[in-house]
XYZ file of C-alpha atoms in Angstrom:
401
model
C -151.920 -22.186 34.390
C -153.063 -18.699 35.388
C -153.367 -15.714 32.985
C -151.991 -12.447 34.315
C -154.104 -8.951 33.528
C -153.610 -5.574 34.091
C -155.498 -2.630 33.597
C -155.475 -1.535 29.522
C -156.659 2.024 31.283
C -158.051 1.965 27.681
C -161.535 2.123 26.025
C -163.060 1.252 22.862
C -163.375 4.522 20.351
C -165.995 7.002 21.180
C -168.900 8.161 19.263
C -168.926 11.236 17.353
C -169.921 14.739 17.003
C -173.255 16.759 16.460
C -176.776 16.762 14.847
C -176.881 16.922 10.917
C -179.031 15.700 7.852
C -177.547 13.618 5.130
C -174.317 11.670 4.911
C -170.957 10.687 2.544
C -168.990 7.450 3.838
C -165.493 6.257 3.987
C -165.371 2.457 5.451
C -162.215 1.179 7.688
C -160.849 -2.092 7.477
C -157.993 -4.041 9.499
C -154.564 -4.014 7.291
C -152.577 -6.123 9.990
C -152.054 -9.384 11.609
C -152.599 -9.531 15.108
C -151.461 -11.766 18.090
C -148.256 -9.835 18.427
C -146.959 -8.687 22.251
C -145.971 -5.305 23.044
C -145.244 -3.690 26.612
C -147.814 -1.452 28.083
C -145.130 1.105 28.920
C -144.429 0.906 24.730
C -148.120 1.545 24.287
C -147.819 4.563 26.694
C -144.454 5.851 25.034
C -146.310 5.795 21.982
C -149.571 7.831 23.172
C -147.135 10.122 24.812
C -145.545 10.802 21.310
C -148.871 11.213 19.935
C -150.248 13.718 22.220
C -147.215 15.830 21.450
C -147.953 15.553 17.785
C -151.211 17.178 17.840
C -151.379 20.523 16.045
C -152.037 23.326 18.133
C -153.013 25.838 15.800
C -175.856 23.064 5.500
C -177.172 21.293 3.141
C -175.695 18.316 1.603
C -175.768 14.698 1.681
C -173.522 11.923 2.916
C -169.880 10.826 1.901
C -169.102 7.568 2.625
C -165.407 6.168 3.025
C -164.040 2.875 3.635
C -161.617 2.457 6.766
C -159.016 0.087 7.368
C -157.326 -0.437 10.544
C -157.119 -2.918 13.529
C -158.510 -2.340 17.170
C -156.015 -4.756 18.541
C -153.238 -2.284 20.410
C -150.532 -5.135 19.385
C -149.944 -5.579 15.845
C -146.959 -6.139 13.568
C -146.007 -4.910 10.518
C -145.346 -7.640 7.857
C -141.619 -7.011 7.982
C -141.708 -8.001 11.401
C -141.573 -4.618 13.016
C -143.690 -3.178 15.658
C -146.310 -0.603 14.710
C -148.662 1.618 16.074
C -152.318 1.451 16.336
C -153.472 2.918 12.765
C -156.721 3.708 11.620
C -156.462 4.643 7.818
C -158.955 5.016 4.613
C -158.399 5.609 1.142
C -159.002 9.165 -0.878
C -158.876 9.862 -4.355
C -157.332 12.611 -5.953
C -156.361 14.063 -9.339
C -157.088 13.562 -12.909
C -157.259 10.792 -13.775
C -157.706 9.696 -10.206
C -155.262 8.217 -7.941
C -155.535 6.432 -4.397
C -153.919 7.373 -1.513
C -153.826 5.553 1.980
C -154.272 8.235 4.990
C -154.105 8.324 8.463
C -157.531 9.273 9.987
C -156.641 11.893 12.483
C -159.192 14.137 14.351
C -156.151 16.160 15.965
C -155.205 18.090 12.925
C -156.828 19.819 10.308
C -155.057 19.507 6.582
C -155.260 16.659 4.373
C -151.613 16.138 2.577
C -150.061 13.496 0.572
C -146.691 12.792 -0.278
C -145.420 14.730 -3.486
C -143.430 12.895 -6.047
C -140.728 15.183 -5.318
C -140.448 14.305 -1.751
C -137.013 14.167 -0.623
C -136.177 11.989 2.734
C -139.750 10.490 2.410
C -140.135 6.223 2.489
C -139.858 4.512 -0.489
C -141.716 1.315 1.245
C -144.244 0.597 4.167
C -143.734 -1.844 7.245
C -147.697 -1.404 7.225
C -148.215 -3.603 4.068
C -149.454 -1.065 1.925
C -148.123 0.346 -1.691
C -146.529 3.905 -1.106
C -147.960 6.219 -3.808
C -146.903 9.882 -4.734
C -148.969 12.629 -5.845
C -147.658 14.521 -9.300
C -148.812 17.656 -9.888
C -147.774 17.529 -13.465
C -149.882 14.260 -13.981
C -152.957 15.421 -13.208
C -154.887 17.548 -15.729
C -157.077 19.200 -13.084
C -154.338 20.266 -10.614
C -153.279 23.644 -9.723
C -150.779 25.413 -7.634
C -152.298 27.663 -5.139
C -150.866 30.986 -5.305
C -149.847 33.612 -2.424
C -152.819 35.599 -3.328
C -155.390 32.507 -2.504
C -157.792 32.975 0.633
C -155.760 30.412 2.600
C -152.638 32.501 2.600
C -154.516 35.879 2.756
C -157.768 35.591 4.616
C -158.883 33.987 7.949
C -158.605 30.580 6.392
C -154.610 31.137 7.130
C -153.103 28.683 9.514
C -149.812 29.667 11.697
C -148.352 26.683 9.564
C -149.056 28.490 6.197
C -146.100 30.270 4.721
C -145.399 32.361 1.538
C -141.794 33.412 1.206
C -140.210 35.921 -0.848
C -138.490 33.194 -2.814
C -141.687 31.970 -3.938
C -144.982 32.551 -5.502
C -146.326 29.414 -4.339
C -148.374 29.087 -1.015
C -146.732 26.676 1.341
C -146.935 25.117 4.760
C -144.642 23.421 7.307
C -146.042 21.430 10.331
C -143.625 20.752 12.843
C -145.206 18.211 15.869
C -143.838 18.285 19.499
C -142.027 14.667 18.801
C -139.507 16.520 16.378
C -141.256 14.903 13.399
C -142.499 17.178 10.652
C -143.532 17.883 7.030
C -143.157 20.836 4.501
C -144.341 20.948 1.082
C -146.973 23.144 -0.961
C -150.732 23.603 -1.152
C -152.462 22.277 -4.244
C -156.130 22.509 -5.817
C -157.370 19.464 -7.517
C -160.671 17.392 -7.743
C -161.187 14.882 -4.369
C -163.506 11.878 -5.514
C -165.861 10.275 -3.051
C -169.188 8.204 -2.732
C -172.048 10.247 -2.078
C -175.282 8.158 -0.422
C -178.019 9.984 -2.024
C -180.933 7.723 -0.893
C -181.668 4.403 1.120
C -179.127 2.515 -1.066
C -178.267 4.669 -4.160
C -174.593 5.624 -4.145
C -173.355 8.109 -6.738
C -169.906 8.527 -7.575
C -168.958 12.602 -7.044
C -165.985 15.028 -6.745
C -165.472 18.512 -5.487
C -162.045 20.562 -5.942
C -160.530 21.077 -2.604
C -157.028 22.383 -1.218
C -154.785 19.921 0.069
C -151.188 19.885 0.946
C -148.343 17.956 -1.243
C -145.424 16.996 1.026
C -142.236 17.805 -0.525
C -139.921 16.964 3.014
C -140.617 14.584 5.894
C -138.755 13.908 9.256
C -138.925 12.035 12.407
C -141.042 9.369 12.725
C -142.793 10.351 9.562
C -140.020 9.546 7.313
C -139.669 5.879 9.126
C -140.192 2.984 6.702
C -141.662 0.790 9.249
C -144.608 3.263 9.767
C -144.740 5.165 6.455
C -148.190 5.990 5.070
C -149.250 8.310 2.069
C -150.286 11.239 4.250
C -152.590 12.046 6.687
C -156.409 13.079 6.510
C -157.025 16.120 9.189
C -160.407 15.927 10.516
C -160.232 19.126 12.906
C -162.336 22.027 13.181
C -160.045 24.330 11.101
C -161.589 25.760 7.984
C -158.893 23.542 5.860
C -160.286 20.374 6.887
C -161.617 18.247 4.066
C -164.914 18.464 6.259
C -165.006 21.858 6.288
C -164.208 22.442 2.856
C -166.659 19.953 1.350
C -169.477 21.628 3.679
C -168.574 25.104 2.144
C -169.128 23.570 -1.313
C -172.616 22.398 -0.151
C -171.600 18.563 -0.450
C -172.267 17.971 3.318
C -173.086 19.507 6.768
C -170.029 20.175 8.597
C -170.624 16.954 10.656
C -169.114 13.613 10.674
C -169.413 10.144 12.466
C -166.295 7.895 12.946
C -166.824 4.229 14.374
C -163.736 2.192 15.085
C -164.900 -1.521 14.978
C -163.434 -2.976 18.055
C -164.120 -6.797 17.422
C -163.812 -9.234 14.568
C -161.615 -7.914 11.362
C -161.718 -4.179 13.009
C -162.319 -1.460 10.591
C -165.257 0.702 10.762
C -166.450 3.741 8.860
C -166.299 7.303 8.471
C -169.135 8.982 7.474
C -169.636 12.796 6.444
C -173.035 14.134 7.039
C -175.966 13.056 9.166
C -176.746 9.196 9.986
C -180.441 8.849 10.948
C -180.165 4.997 11.276
C -179.532 3.505 13.644
C -180.250 5.539 16.352
C -177.187 7.570 17.544
C -177.139 9.029 21.072
C -175.364 12.210 20.849
C -172.855 14.179 23.662
C -172.369 17.752 22.870
C -168.956 19.059 22.506
C -167.434 21.762 24.759
C -167.066 24.843 22.847
C -164.138 26.809 21.557
C -161.782 24.143 22.097
C -159.019 23.423 19.894
C -159.704 19.670 19.842
C -162.745 17.574 20.302
C -163.722 17.533 23.655
C -166.678 15.971 25.610
C -168.151 16.389 29.082
C -167.340 13.065 31.054
C -169.551 13.369 34.209
C -169.148 10.232 35.889
C -168.002 6.480 35.926
C -170.012 3.589 36.807
C -168.463 -0.148 37.993
C -171.330 -2.794 37.575
C -173.799 -0.079 37.634
C -172.329 1.757 40.571
C -171.167 5.290 40.296
C -167.555 5.890 41.725
C -167.371 8.405 44.284
C -165.173 11.074 41.992
C -165.084 14.975 42.678
C -166.518 16.253 39.267
C -164.105 18.619 39.608
C -161.679 16.045 38.077
C -163.385 15.998 34.767
C -163.907 19.753 34.177
C -162.325 21.208 31.130
C -159.533 23.412 31.441
C -156.500 24.623 30.079
C -154.448 21.555 30.825
C -157.068 18.879 31.360
C -160.426 17.534 29.910
C -161.519 14.691 27.889
C -160.616 14.507 24.091
C -161.784 12.185 21.438
C -158.468 11.410 19.254
C -158.310 8.885 16.677
C -154.724 8.733 17.000
C -154.388 7.565 20.475
C -154.192 3.995 21.383
C -155.169 3.979 24.854
C -157.811 5.887 26.814
C -156.477 7.682 30.226
C -158.012 8.798 33.612
C -156.553 11.475 35.740
C -155.357 10.004 39.017
C -158.382 11.439 41.136
C -160.423 9.235 38.906
C -158.297 6.184 38.128
C -157.435 5.636 41.944
C -161.284 4.916 42.495
C -161.701 3.094 39.537
C -159.208 0.533 40.275
C -160.098 0.143 43.512
C -163.779 -0.513 43.119
C -162.774 -3.190 40.505
C -159.919 -4.419 42.963
C -162.709 -4.862 45.936
C -165.284 -6.652 43.379
C -162.989 -9.297 41.965
C -160.822 -10.449 45.299
C -162.959 -13.835 45.773
C -161.773 -14.828 42.275
C -158.616 -12.912 41.233
C -155.679 -12.389 42.867
C -154.124 -8.771 42.806
C -150.862 -8.224 42.083
C -148.516 -5.469 41.246
C -146.506 -5.899 37.994
C -143.899 -3.383 36.867
C -145.761 -0.848 39.130
C -149.262 -1.466 37.522
C -152.409 -3.068 39.309
C -152.707 -6.849 37.830
C -154.757 -9.582 38.690
C -154.045 -13.464 38.379
C -156.977 -15.160 36.908
C -157.622 -18.704 35.814
C -161.104 -18.341 34.578
C -162.258 -16.106 31.993
C -162.231 -12.684 32.814
C -165.953 -12.133 31.565
C -166.886 -14.519 34.244
C -164.807 -12.538 36.832
C -164.762 -8.834 35.990
C -167.672 -6.192 36.055
C -168.708 -4.163 33.240
C -167.604 -0.269 33.226
C -169.493 2.985 31.905
C -168.443 6.001 30.894
C -170.948 8.547 31.294
C -171.012 11.610 29.063
C -173.229 14.722 29.357
C -176.452 14.157 27.284
C -177.146 10.599 28.596
C -174.528 8.959 26.217
C -172.660 6.066 27.814
C -169.902 3.970 26.773
C -170.186 0.862 27.859
C -167.267 -1.422 28.404
C -166.664 -5.094 28.697
C -163.650 -6.689 30.657
C -161.770 -6.825 27.425
C -162.060 -3.329 26.829
C -160.244 -2.305 29.897
C -158.044 -5.099 30.914
C -154.779 -6.453 28.819
C -153.471 -9.988 29.061
C -149.610 -9.455 29.981
C -148.727 -13.200 30.453
C -149.075 -16.807 31.749
C -147.689 -18.177 34.916
C -147.269 -21.656 34.909
C -147.368 -23.905 37.908
């Protein structure tokens, strides 16, 4: 029996953002059963939708959030439906506090949750989570944000912020490239979190923030199999939670997001600076709408590939973006072809190259860790992401003889 493997065009998740001083945490957990096979083109199609949905628009401590999710690109919901890779955390809002499961998204800015008055919103979820709804009338600290609020009148205003003549409330409408979207209004209320004050001391803390209350959802957001309570935007805008907590002096405007790729999955989401363990930083490309890094080279088994450095340069239509909502990692053709050629040349005595559905694949009878070389993606500042064969290959089936 031979195993058929193909390139996953994938990597593990990247490290994060910049230098800081204290922190706050959100833990990540795996929420789904594994071992469900999807085709690679289904994952690519999902990522194409994901990329279309990216919104285009210092003192303090550490805040810690638990994270749930799976590192496996093939997972299945409890109702048997296939679901996209998803990492999410819990946030507590309102008085008394209620918990909401929200997707962690570095590609957008605003935290929004589903309102109790939402129409066309899912009533159940195929992800195995209980859906909750925010009710402004049930929170003693909730305040409706008026049109006179700075988010509607100042530099904090986004292209999605609205203030119609028919209403005195500051509302929003997010429309995504795949046709899905959400509309609602902004609410000011208490946001609860665990602040790490010392080596092991954790304090229950809170701050008043502005977030969205969704009254209508469409497209994929309205589908039951992918339903969740909302989205926690960790973009660079002033309305993101990280920016708002920084303005309150709770944490520096820095966060770290680690997606665990082995075992039970999950990971951590930390607002503020982590001093230990040691972290290697790679600077962000300035003046970009998303989190861009400078990928400088790729090495296979320690040997740098001959790739024109221009292939990695950030421009209006290319560059390396760190996005927590994308399943696979992608290389431009000028980098992908030399990468595949180098791996193929190294494994040919032990693996039989073959083309399967248009992709470069390999028939392997041994463990891939014994056959395929390690790969490293090298970034500015001396940061390298080391990939094992399991990180850039994916098994697509068995061949029986």
